[in-house]
Every structure is written in C-alpha cells, then in structure tokens.
Coordinates of C-alpha atoms in Angstrom, one line a residue:
X1 CA 144.8 111.6 132.5
X2 CA 142.7 111.0 129.4
X3 CA 140.5 107.9 129.3
X4 CA 141.3 105.2 126.7
X5 CA 138.9 104.7 123.8
X6 CA 135.6 103.1 124.8
X7 CA 134.7 102.3 121.2
X8 CA 134.7 98.5 122.0
X9 CA 131.8 99.2 124.3
X10 CA 129.9 101.3 121.7
X11 CA 130.8 104.6 123.4
X12 CA 132.2 107.4 121.1
X13 CA 134.7 110.0 122.1
X14 CA 132.0 112.6 122.8
X15 CA 130.2 110.3 125.3
X16 CA 133.6 109.5 126.9
X17 CA 134.2 113.2 127.5
X18 CA 130.7 113.5 129.1
X19 CA 131.3 110.4 131.2
X20 CA 134.6 111.7 132.5
X21 CA 132.9 114.9 133.5
X22 CA 130.1 113.1 135.3
X23 CA 132.5 110.7 137.1
X24 CA 134.5 113.7 138.3
X25 CA 131.4 114.9 140.2
X26 CA 131.3 118.3 138.5
X27 CA 127.9 120.0 138.8
X28 CA 125.9 122.7 140.6
X29 CA 124.7 122.8 144.1
X30 CA 120.9 122.6 144.6
X31 CA 118.9 125.3 146.4
X32 CA 119.7 123.7 149.8
X33 CA 123.4 123.6 149.1
X34 CA 123.6 119.8 148.6
X35 CA 125.7 118.3 145.8
X36 CA 123.7 117.4 142.7
X37 CA 124.6 115.6 139.5
X38 CA 125.3 117.7 136.5
X39 CA 122.3 118.6 134.3
X40 CA 122.5 118.3 130.5
X41 CA 122.9 122.1 130.4
X42 CA 125.8 122.0 132.7
X43 CA 127.5 119.2 130.9
X44 CA 127.0 121.0 127.6
X45 CA 128.7 124.1 128.9
X46 CA 131.6 122.1 130.5
X47 CA 132.4 119.9 127.5
X48 CA 131.6 122.5 124.9
X49 CA 128.6 120.7 123.3
X50 CA 125.1 121.8 122.4
X51 CA 122.5 120.7 124.9
X52 CA 120.9 118.1 122.6
X53 CA 124.2 116.3 122.0
X54 CA 125.0 116.4 125.8
X55 CA 121.6 114.9 126.6
X56 CA 122.0 112.2 124.0
X57 CA 125.4 111.2 125.4
X58 CA 124.1 111.1 129.0
X59 CA 121.2 108.9 127.9
X60 CA 123.5 106.6 126.1
X61 CA 125.7 106.2 129.2
X62 CA 122.5 105.7 131.3
X63 CA 121.3 102.9 129.0
X64 CA 124.7 101.1 129.6
X65 CA 124.3 101.5 133.4
X66 CA 127.3 103.8 133.7
X67 CA 125.3 106.8 135.0
X68 CA 121.9 107.3 136.6
X69 CA 119.3 110.1 136.9
X70 CA 119.2 112.0 140.1
X71 CA 116.0 111.3 142.0
X72 CA 113.4 114.0 141.4
X73 CA 115.8 116.1 139.4
X74 CA 117.4 116.7 136.0
X75 CA 120.9 115.9 137.1
X76 CA 122.9 112.7 136.2
X77 CA 125.3 111.0 138.6
X78 CA 127.9 108.3 138.0
X79 CA 127.6 104.7 139.2
X80 CA 130.8 103.6 140.8
X81 CA 133.0 102.8 137.7
X82 CA 134.8 100.0 139.5
X83 CA 131.4 98.2 139.4
X84 CA 129.7 99.6 136.3
X85 CA 132.5 99.4 133.8
X86 CA 133.4 95.7 134.4
X87 CA 129.7 94.9 134.2
X88 CA 129.4 96.6 130.8
X89 CA 132.6 94.8 129.6
X90 CA 131.2 91.4 130.7
X91 CA 127.9 92.1 128.9
X92 CA 129.7 93.0 125.7
X93 CA 131.9 89.9 126.0
X94 CA 128.8 87.7 126.2
X95 CA 127.4 89.4 123.2
X96 CA 130.6 88.9 121.3
X97 CA 130.5 85.2 122.2
X98 CA 127.0 85.0 120.8
X99 CA 128.1 86.7 117.6
X100 CA 131.0 84.2 117.2
X101 CA 128.6 81.3 117.7
X102 CA 126.6 82.6 114.7
X103 CA 129.7 82.3 112.4
X104 CA 128.9 78.7 111.1
X105 CA 125.4 79.7 110.2
X106 CA 126.6 82.8 108.4
X107 CA 129.2 80.7 106.6
X108 CA 126.5 78.3 105.5
X109 CA 124.4 81.2 104.2
X110 CA 127.4 82.6 102.4
X111 CA 128.1 79.3 100.7
X112 CA 124.5 78.7 99.8
X113 CA 124.3 82.1 98.2
X114 CA 127.1 81.2 95.9
X115 CA 125.9 77.8 94.8
X116 CA 123.9 77.4 91.6
X117 CA 120.2 77.5 92.5
X118 CA 119.0 75.1 89.8
X119 CA 118.0 71.6 90.6
X120 CA 121.3 70.0 89.5
X121 CA 124.3 71.6 91.0
X122 CA 127.5 71.5 88.9
X123 CA 129.7 70.0 91.7
X124 CA 128.9 68.3 95.0
X125 CA 130.6 66.0 97.5
X126 CA 129.0 62.7 98.4
X127 CA 129.9 60.7 101.4
X128 CA 129.2 57.1 102.4
X129 CA 128.9 53.7 100.7
X130 CA 125.2 54.2 99.7
X131 CA 125.7 57.7 98.3
X132 CA 128.8 56.9 96.3
X133 CA 127.5 53.6 95.0
X134 CA 124.2 55.3 94.0
X135 CA 126.0 57.9 92.0
X136 CA 128.2 55.3 90.3
X137 CA 125.0 53.5 89.3
X138 CA 123.5 56.7 88.0
X139 CA 126.5 57.2 85.7
X140 CA 126.2 53.7 84.4
X141 CA 122.6 54.2 83.5
X142 CA 123.1 57.7 82.1
X143 CA 125.9 56.7 79.7
X144 CA 124.8 56.7 76.1
X145 CA 128.0 56.8 74.0
X146 CA 131.1 56.6 76.2
X147 CA 132.0 55.3 79.7
X148 CA 135.6 55.3 81.2
X149 CA 136.7 54.1 84.6
X150 CA 139.7 53.6 86.9
X151 CA 139.5 50.4 88.9
X152 CA 141.4 50.3 92.2
X153 CA 140.7 49.2 95.8
X154 CA 139.0 49.8 98.1
X155 CA 135.6 48.9 96.7
X156 CA 132.4 50.5 97.9
X157 CA 129.5 48.2 96.8
X158 CA 129.0 44.8 95.3
X159 CA 129.0 44.5 91.5
X160 CA 125.9 44.7 89.3
X161 CA 127.4 43.3 86.0
X162 CA 124.0 43.4 84.3
X163 CA 123.9 47.2 84.3
X164 CA 127.2 47.3 82.4
X165 CA 126.0 44.6 79.9
X166 CA 122.9 46.7 79.2
X167 CA 125.0 49.7 78.5
X168 CA 127.3 47.7 76.2
X169 CA 124.3 46.3 74.5
X170 CA 123.0 49.8 73.6
X171 CA 126.3 50.7 72.0
X172 CA 128.2 52.4 74.8
X173 CA 132.0 52.2 74.4
X174 CA 133.2 51.0 77.8
X175 CA 136.9 51.3 78.8
X176 CA 138.5 50.5 82.2
X177 CA 142.0 50.7 83.5
X178 CA 142.7 48.1 86.3
X179 CA 145.5 48.1 88.8
X180 CA 147.6 45.1 89.8
X181 CA 145.8 45.2 93.2
X182 CA 142.4 45.1 91.3
X183 CA 143.2 41.6 90.1
X184 CA 145.1 40.2 93.0
X185 CA 142.1 38.3 94.3
X186 CA 140.8 35.1 92.7
X187 CA 137.9 35.6 90.4
X188 CA 138.7 39.2 89.3
X189 CA 140.2 38.3 85.9
X190 CA 137.3 36.0 85.1
X191 CA 134.9 39.0 85.3
X192 CA 137.2 41.1 83.2
X193 CA 137.2 38.6 80.5
X194 CA 133.5 37.9 80.6
X195 CA 132.8 41.6 80.3
X196 CA 135.5 41.8 77.6
X197 CA 133.4 39.2 75.6
X198 CA 130.5 41.6 75.8
X199 CA 132.7 44.5 74.6
X200 CA 134.5 46.1 77.5
X201 CA 138.0 47.3 76.7
X202 CA 140.4 46.7 79.6
X203 CA 144.0 47.6 80.4
X204 CA 146.2 47.1 83.4
X205 CA 148.7 49.3 85.1
X206 CA 150.7 49.4 88.3
X207 CA 148.7 51.9 90.2
X208 CA 146.1 54.7 89.9
X209 CA 145.8 57.9 91.9
X210 CA 142.1 57.9 92.2
X211 CA 138.9 55.9 91.5
X212 CA 137.2 57.5 88.5
X213 CA 134.1 57.1 86.3
X214 CA 133.2 59.5 83.5
X215 CA 130.0 59.1 81.5
X216 CA 129.6 60.7 78.0
X217 CA 132.4 63.2 78.9
X218 CA 129.6 65.2 80.6
X219 CA 129.5 64.0 84.3
X220 CA 132.3 62.5 86.4
X221 CA 132.6 60.7 89.7
X222 CA 136.1 60.9 91.3
X223 CA 137.3 59.7 94.7
X224 CA 138.7 62.3 97.1
X225 CA 139.7 59.7 99.8
X226 CA 140.4 56.0 100.1
X227 CA 139.0 55.3 103.5
X228 CA 137.0 52.0 103.1
X229 CA 134.9 52.9 106.1
X230 CA 134.0 56.4 104.9
X231 CA 134.3 56.7 101.1
X232 CA 134.1 60.2 99.7
X233 CA 133.7 61.3 96.1
X234 CA 133.3 64.4 94.0
X235 CA 130.5 64.5 91.5
X236 CA 130.9 67.1 88.8
X237 CA 129.2 68.3 85.7
X238 CA 131.6 71.2 85.3
X239 CA 132.8 71.1 81.7
X240 CA 136.5 72.1 82.4
X241 CA 136.8 69.7 85.3
X242 CA 135.2 66.8 83.5
X243 CA 137.4 67.4 80.5
X244 CA 140.5 67.4 82.8
X245 CA 139.5 64.1 84.4
X246 CA 138.8 62.5 81.0
X247 CA 142.3 63.7 79.8
X248 CA 143.7 62.0 82.9
X249 CA 142.0 58.8 81.9
X250 CA 143.3 59.0 78.3
X251 CA 146.9 59.5 79.5
X252 CA 146.7 56.5 81.8
X253 CA 145.0 54.5 79.1
X254 CA 147.8 55.1 76.7
X255 CA 150.4 54.0 79.1
X256 CA 148.6 50.9 80.4
X257 CA 149.0 47.4 79.0
X258 CA 146.1 45.8 77.1
X259 CA 144.6 42.8 78.9
X260 CA 145.0 39.8 76.6
X261 CA 141.8 38.3 75.4
X262 CA 139.8 41.6 75.6
X263 CA 138.8 43.9 72.8
X264 CA 141.8 45.9 71.4
X265 CA 144.3 43.3 72.6
X266 CA 144.2 41.1 69.6
X267 CA 142.8 37.5 69.4
X268 CA 145.8 35.6 70.6
X269 CA 145.5 33.2 73.5
X270 CA 146.0 34.6 77.0
X271 CA 149.7 34.4 77.9
X272 CA 149.7 35.4 81.6
X273 CA 153.5 34.9 81.9
X274 CA 154.0 37.5 79.1
X275 CA 151.6 39.9 80.9
X276 CA 153.6 39.4 84.1
X277 CA 156.9 40.0 82.3
X278 CA 155.6 43.1 80.6
X279 CA 154.4 44.5 83.9
X280 CA 157.8 43.8 85.5
X281 CA 159.6 45.3 82.6
X282 CA 157.5 48.5 82.5
X283 CA 157.8 48.9 86.3
X284 CA 161.5 49.5 85.8
X285 CA 160.7 52.7 83.9
X286 CA 158.6 54.1 86.7
X287 CA 160.5 56.7 88.7
X288 CA 161.1 55.8 92.3
X289 CA 159.4 59.0 93.4
X290 CA 156.2 58.5 91.3
X291 CA 154.3 56.7 94.0
X292 CA 153.4 53.9 91.6
X293 CA 152.9 50.4 93.1
X294 CA 155.3 47.9 91.4
X295 CA 153.8 44.4 91.2
X296 CA 155.2 42.1 93.9
X297 CA 156.8 38.8 93.1
X298 CA 153.7 37.1 94.4
X299 CA 151.4 39.1 92.1
X300 CA 153.7 38.5 89.1
X301 CA 153.7 34.7 89.9
X302 CA 149.9 34.7 90.2
X303 CA 149.6 36.4 86.8
X304 CA 152.0 34.0 85.2
X305 CA 150.1 31.0 86.5
X306 CA 146.7 32.4 85.8
X307 CA 144.6 29.9 83.8
X308 CA 142.1 30.9 81.1
X309 CA 139.0 32.4 82.8
X310 CA 136.0 30.1 83.4
X311 CA 132.5 31.6 83.0
X312 CA 132.0 32.4 86.7
X313 CA 132.4 35.2 89.2
X314 CA 131.7 38.9 88.6
X315 CA 133.7 42.1 88.1
X316 CA 132.8 45.6 87.2
X317 CA 135.2 48.6 87.2
X318 CA 135.8 51.3 89.8
X319 CA 133.5 51.5 92.8
X320 CA 132.0 48.0 92.3
X321 CA 133.5 44.6 92.8
X322 CA 131.9 41.1 92.7
X323 CA 133.2 40.1 96.1
X324 CA 132.3 41.3 99.6
X325 CA 132.8 45.1 100.2
X326 CA 136.1 45.9 101.7

C-alpha cells in the first residue's frame, strides 16, 4: 500500500520512498550474517536513485527522528513509526501554532508598510475623550477661512467658547447645524445666540448622522461611534474624503432651518413658537424610514416657550458643550 503524502511534515516523495524502504527492513546481511540497516548504496539501488540523493534523503529522515544510523556502520535503521511519526507530527503542530501566533505582528507590519511614512498621515482613528477633544481643538485653531460643524449629542469635552471667538475675530466663517437634542437642555440656546452675535451662523434640524468638524475644507474630524464612554473619530486630510464630508454638511445646511436671531436669519425678534411650528411642519416631510428624530411635543413646547437668551452659559458646536460631559 503506498504511503500518503508527507509534504505537511516537510518530506518530499523521494524521501517517502526511501523511508518506506528502510521501514520495511530491506538491507544486506553483515559479514556475521546478522541483519543490518540498508546503506545509502543499497537504498539507491532499491529505489532507483543516485547515491547522493539517497544519502540526502536518509539524512533528512534522520534529522526528523524517523531513522537512525546503525552503530559502527554505514547502514540506517527505522525508529518504530508508531512512536516516531506521531512525535514528528506533534512537533510540526507546535511549530504551526507558533507561526499562527505571529499573524498579528505580521499584520501590523503589513499595515505599517502601506501607511504614508511622512509625519502627518492622511487618515487616522482617534479614541477617547482626550484624543478626540484635542483634535477638535486643533481644527478650531487651524481654521483660517472656513469652519463647519454638526452638533449632536453625546458631547466629549466641555466648551471653550473663547477659541471660537478668536477664530471668528480673525475672519473665519463659522457655520454649525444643531439638532433638536442639542438644544433640549437649558442654556444651550443662550450660547448659540451669544456666538451668533460674534458671527456664528447656526441652523437647526431634526437629527444628524454623525458629529462633524471641517476646517478650511482641508482637514475633517468625523465620529465613527456615539458611545459616550468611548468616543471614536476619524481624522482625515484625504482630499476626496474631506470634500465628501463637506458636501454632506452643505446638503444638511440647505435643508436645516435658520436659527432666529443669528446671522443669515434676518433681524426679526426671536419667535420660538414659529420655530417649533416650522420644525413640526418639516418633520412631516421626513420619510418614516429615514431615521430622523422628530421633535417631541415636549421639545416643541420648550422651543415655543423659550425666552430671549440672556448673556450667560456657554455653547460651542459638535464635540464641545458648556455643560458637564455626558
């Protein structure tokens, strides 16, 4: 019966043929008539190989512990295959486990080799309150001409309204789209109007899919999860991706309602009842499958009863909020 392939053990077909011959006990008798393991010459003749190839196969089998040299002679004898073969299989299995354990390290090397090697990578993921908040601050400081943001809960860090004022003061056009949930807590609208007095343009919508900030259409920060305990965001300077995110902002900006009393909304007095009515009216045009959050009756009532904003509290769009981090 032919032996199966031993390739998984690193043994080629030539060595398998040699091994079968040795296991069978074929060989020559020594001068005293005692059985002796076959010599390389005998193996070469029996398996139809040249002597060098036969010797190489025998030494390969010997290195694996499948055969052994005859004491004081040139012959090779087989170790009991019921012991030797399982031992080789077990050793190879252990080696394969070690190779599998190296997969994560190899994967990391693979990824590293395909990342840009300059100091500033085009796209990266940041995790945690400090890391996400730090990148939002960087974008605020880096903006020179244009800053746009989506504001929706949950919030990552407390507000630093002065940073936004400095940007507005140096001529940055600052636009933010807020959700109904953004302004459901007391104090939120006051900050919107105070920043509006400094030049922020604000609009309100039912819901937003992500938190977003884009500075100068060159770098963007976008949420990839809404877990308040473990915020994650994508930072990118990839031109196509930044352009796509900016287009998303523009689309939502066009469909959102201007916040009364802020730039772009006209100079009329704030009519919160009208704002609530418009939100309620526009919600009827939102498809049921869109996932948008329709203002609740409580939120509409709070909007309708909202008084003019006093000069207090703080508010800054997207990842910041002037109340305890949630």
